[in-house]
Each structure stands twice: as C-alpha cells, then as structure tokens.
C-alpha cells in the first residue's frame, strides 16, 4: 500500500512523505504506483520549473520526504501545485482504496 502523509500548518502544506508500494500489479506495470509517482514528481518539478521554488526533497527509494522551506510556505503557486498533487492522490485513493492511504496531520510546522 502507498501511504501519503501530509502535514499542514495554518491551512498550508508544509511537508509530506510518500512510502510503500501499491501492490496493484507487478513492478513496472502498476498503474496506481505510476499515477501517484507522476503526481508527486510533477508537483515537485513544476514548483522548480515554473515558480523557481526549490523544495527540500529526500528520496531514498523507499520513502520520499518533501519539506516546503519556511520562505515558500505562503507562496500561492507552491500551495496550488502541492494542493493539486494531494487532490489527485485523493482521487486515486478513492478509486483504489486498498492500494493508497492518506493521512493528514494539522499543526505540522516542523
């Protein structure tokens, strides 16, 4: 199962982590994994490409952790792109609830 944990402070996404495997199909053919990966990497890369906003990303292959630097937390464009990512993953989880789980934590300014 893919797990997305989002951490919010005053209504703004300040960090998120993604881990696990969807287990929907074999590696390389798993459409659920592909969908979540595309949404996550597109959001991160779009922040950099279109907004010149570098997020702090660590990806060890098992878990991806993304932190929005304090200087970018109120950036409307960053919040829009990351919010769109979360929305897309929520929609994926609604279609594949056995393969994607979301957790939302408020007060996650760290």
Short mmCIF file of C-alpha atoms in Angstrom, two decimals:
data_model
loop_
_atom_site.label_atom_id
_atom_site.label_comp_id
_atom_site.label_asym_id
_atom_site.label_seq_id
_atom_site.Cartn_x
_atom_site.Cartn_y
_atom_site.Cartn_z
CA UNK A 1 0.00 0.00 0.00
CA UNK A 2 1.19 3.53 -0.80
CA UNK A 3 0.97 5.88 2.16
CA UNK A 4 0.88 9.65 1.76
CA UNK A 5 1.24 11.67 4.95
CA UNK A 6 0.64 15.41 4.69
CA UNK A 7 1.49 17.94 7.37
CA UNK A 8 -0.38 21.24 7.45
CA UNK A 9 0.11 24.45 9.40
CA UNK A 10 -2.48 27.22 9.27
CA UNK A 11 -4.03 25.62 6.21
CA UNK A 12 -0.76 25.39 4.30
CA UNK A 13 1.01 22.20 3.29
CA UNK A 14 4.44 22.35 4.93
CA UNK A 15 5.73 18.83 4.26
CA UNK A 16 4.70 15.44 3.04
CA UNK A 17 6.04 11.92 2.79
CA UNK A 18 5.21 9.09 0.43
CA UNK A 19 6.19 5.48 1.04
CA UNK A 20 5.25 1.94 0.18
CA UNK A 21 4.19 0.08 -2.91
CA UNK A 22 0.67 -0.04 -4.29
CA UNK A 23 0.67 -3.77 -4.89
CA UNK A 24 -1.96 -3.38 -7.58
CA UNK A 25 0.14 -5.11 -10.24
CA UNK A 26 3.70 -6.28 -10.91
CA UNK A 27 6.50 -3.73 -10.71
CA UNK A 28 6.71 -1.82 -13.96
CA UNK A 29 3.03 -2.35 -14.78
CA UNK A 30 1.37 -0.93 -11.66
CA UNK A 31 -0.88 1.93 -12.80
CA UNK A 32 -1.62 3.02 -9.23
CA UNK A 33 2.07 3.39 -8.44
CA UNK A 34 2.61 5.20 -11.75
CA UNK A 35 -0.23 7.62 -11.04
CA UNK A 36 0.99 8.54 -7.57
CA UNK A 37 4.61 8.83 -8.72
CA UNK A 38 3.63 11.07 -11.63
CA UNK A 39 1.57 13.34 -9.38
CA UNK A 40 4.32 13.66 -6.76
CA UNK A 41 7.23 14.25 -9.12
CA UNK A 42 5.21 16.57 -11.37
CA UNK A 43 4.30 18.78 -8.40
CA UNK A 44 7.87 18.95 -7.11
CA UNK A 45 9.38 19.54 -10.55
CA UNK A 46 6.70 22.08 -11.51
CA UNK A 47 7.47 24.14 -8.41
CA UNK A 48 11.07 24.36 -9.54
CA UNK A 49 10.48 24.74 -13.28
CA UNK A 50 7.64 27.25 -13.28
CA UNK A 51 7.98 29.03 -9.94
CA UNK A 52 11.74 28.83 -9.36
CA UNK A 53 10.81 27.38 -5.96
CA UNK A 54 13.14 24.67 -4.69
CA UNK A 55 11.58 22.28 -2.22
CA UNK A 56 13.74 20.19 0.11
CA UNK A 57 13.44 16.62 -1.15
CA UNK A 58 14.98 13.40 0.12
CA UNK A 59 14.24 10.18 -1.76
CA UNK A 60 15.96 7.01 -0.58
CA UNK A 61 13.95 4.74 -2.85
CA UNK A 62 11.67 3.54 -0.05
CA UNK A 63 10.35 6.89 1.12
CA UNK A 64 10.21 10.36 -0.37
CA UNK A 65 10.16 13.25 2.08
CA UNK A 66 9.44 16.78 0.87
CA UNK A 67 9.68 19.87 3.06
CA UNK A 68 8.46 23.27 1.93
CA UNK A 69 11.07 25.78 3.14
CA UNK A 70 9.67 28.42 5.51
CA UNK A 71 10.33 31.11 2.89
CA UNK A 72 7.98 29.37 0.43
CA UNK A 73 5.14 28.27 2.71
CA UNK A 74 2.97 31.28 1.87
CA UNK A 75 3.76 31.14 -1.86
CA UNK A 76 0.35 30.76 -3.52
CA UNK A 77 1.77 28.96 -6.54
CA UNK A 78 3.59 26.38 -4.43
CA UNK A 79 0.46 25.75 -2.38
CA UNK A 80 -1.63 25.44 -5.55
CA UNK A 81 0.68 22.89 -7.16
CA UNK A 82 1.06 20.84 -3.98
CA UNK A 83 -2.67 21.06 -3.28
CA UNK A 84 -3.34 19.78 -6.78
CA UNK A 85 -0.98 16.86 -6.10
CA UNK A 86 -2.84 15.99 -2.89
CA UNK A 87 -6.19 16.27 -4.67
CA UNK A 88 -5.01 13.95 -7.44
CA UNK A 89 -3.77 11.37 -4.93
CA UNK A 90 -7.06 11.64 -3.01
CA UNK A 91 -8.89 10.88 -6.25
CA UNK A 92 -6.60 7.93 -6.91
CA UNK A 93 -7.18 6.65 -3.35
CA UNK A 94 -10.94 6.92 -3.86
CA UNK A 95 -10.67 4.65 -6.90
CA UNK A 96 -8.12 2.27 -5.36
CA UNK A 97 -8.73 2.37 -1.58
CA UNK A 98 -6.93 -0.93 -0.96
CA UNK A 99 -3.76 0.47 -2.53
CA UNK A 100 -3.46 4.11 -1.41
CA UNK A 101 -3.91 5.55 2.08
CA UNK A 102 -3.73 9.20 3.08
CA UNK A 103 -3.07 10.72 6.48
CA UNK A 104 -3.48 14.44 7.18
CA UNK A 105 -1.79 15.98 10.22
CA UNK A 106 -2.56 19.53 11.34
CA UNK A 107 -0.04 21.67 13.19
CA UNK A 108 2.87 20.18 11.27
CA UNK A 109 5.15 23.22 11.08
CA UNK A 110 8.30 21.17 11.69
#
